[in-house]
């Protein structure tokens, strides 16, 4: 998924560490996303969501201390 938005696909160097830093309680979990995307301004958020939709991907939004699944 190429959207021009900063992202890190599963399997690339630093992916596990990046994902671990996002989990506030540092517990291990069974499911792992295909990629971690870090949009900042609104247009990057839109591009990330539209890019995921174009590829039929599910989106989980992490903001603050809560996950919201779309």
Coordinates of C-alpha atoms in Angstrom, one line a residue:
X1 CA 0.0 0.0 0.0
X2 CA 1.8 3.1 -1.2
X3 CA 0.2 6.3 0.0
X4 CA 3.1 8.5 0.7
X5 CA 2.3 8.2 4.4
X6 CA 5.1 7.0 6.8
X7 CA 4.6 3.3 7.3
X8 CA 6.5 0.2 8.4
X9 CA 5.4 -3.2 7.0
X10 CA 5.5 -6.3 9.0
X11 CA 8.9 -8.1 8.5
X12 CA 11.0 -5.0 8.0
X13 CA 13.7 -4.1 10.4
X14 CA 12.3 -2.2 13.5
X15 CA 8.7 -3.4 13.0
X16 CA 8.5 -5.4 16.2
X17 CA 10.2 -2.7 18.3
X18 CA 7.9 0.0 16.8
X19 CA 4.8 -2.1 17.6
X20 CA 6.0 -2.9 21.1
X21 CA 6.4 0.9 21.8
X22 CA 2.8 1.5 20.9
X23 CA 1.4 -1.0 23.5
X24 CA 1.1 0.9 26.7
X25 CA 1.1 -2.1 29.1
X26 CA 3.9 -4.0 27.1
X27 CA 1.9 -7.2 27.2
X28 CA 2.4 -9.7 24.3
X29 CA -0.6 -10.1 21.9
X30 CA -1.6 -12.8 19.5
X31 CA -2.5 -10.7 16.5
X32 CA 0.0 -8.5 14.6
X33 CA -1.0 -5.9 12.0
X34 CA 0.3 -6.0 8.4
X35 CA 1.8 -2.6 8.8
X36 CA 2.0 0.3 11.2
X37 CA 1.1 3.7 9.6
X38 CA 1.9 7.0 11.3
X39 CA -0.1 9.7 9.6
X40 CA 0.0 13.2 11.2
X41 CA -2.0 15.8 9.3
X42 CA -5.6 15.2 8.2
X43 CA -4.6 14.6 4.5
X44 CA -2.2 11.8 5.5
X45 CA -5.0 10.2 7.7
X46 CA -7.3 10.3 4.7
X47 CA -4.7 8.8 2.4
X48 CA -3.9 6.0 4.8
X49 CA -7.6 5.0 5.2
X50 CA -8.4 5.3 1.5
X51 CA -5.3 3.3 0.6
X52 CA -6.3 0.6 3.0
X53 CA -9.8 0.5 1.6
X54 CA -8.4 0.3 -2.0
X55 CA -6.6 -2.9 -1.0
X56 CA -9.5 -4.3 1.0
X57 CA -7.6 -4.0 4.3
X58 CA -9.1 -3.5 7.8
X59 CA -8.0 -0.4 9.8
X60 CA -7.4 -0.2 13.5
X61 CA -6.9 3.4 14.8
X62 CA -4.7 4.0 17.8
X63 CA -4.9 7.4 19.3
X64 CA -3.8 8.1 22.9
X65 CA -4.5 5.1 25.1
X66 CA -7.3 3.5 23.1
X67 CA -7.8 1.3 20.0
X68 CA -10.9 1.9 17.8
X69 CA -11.5 -0.7 15.2
X70 CA -13.1 0.3 11.9

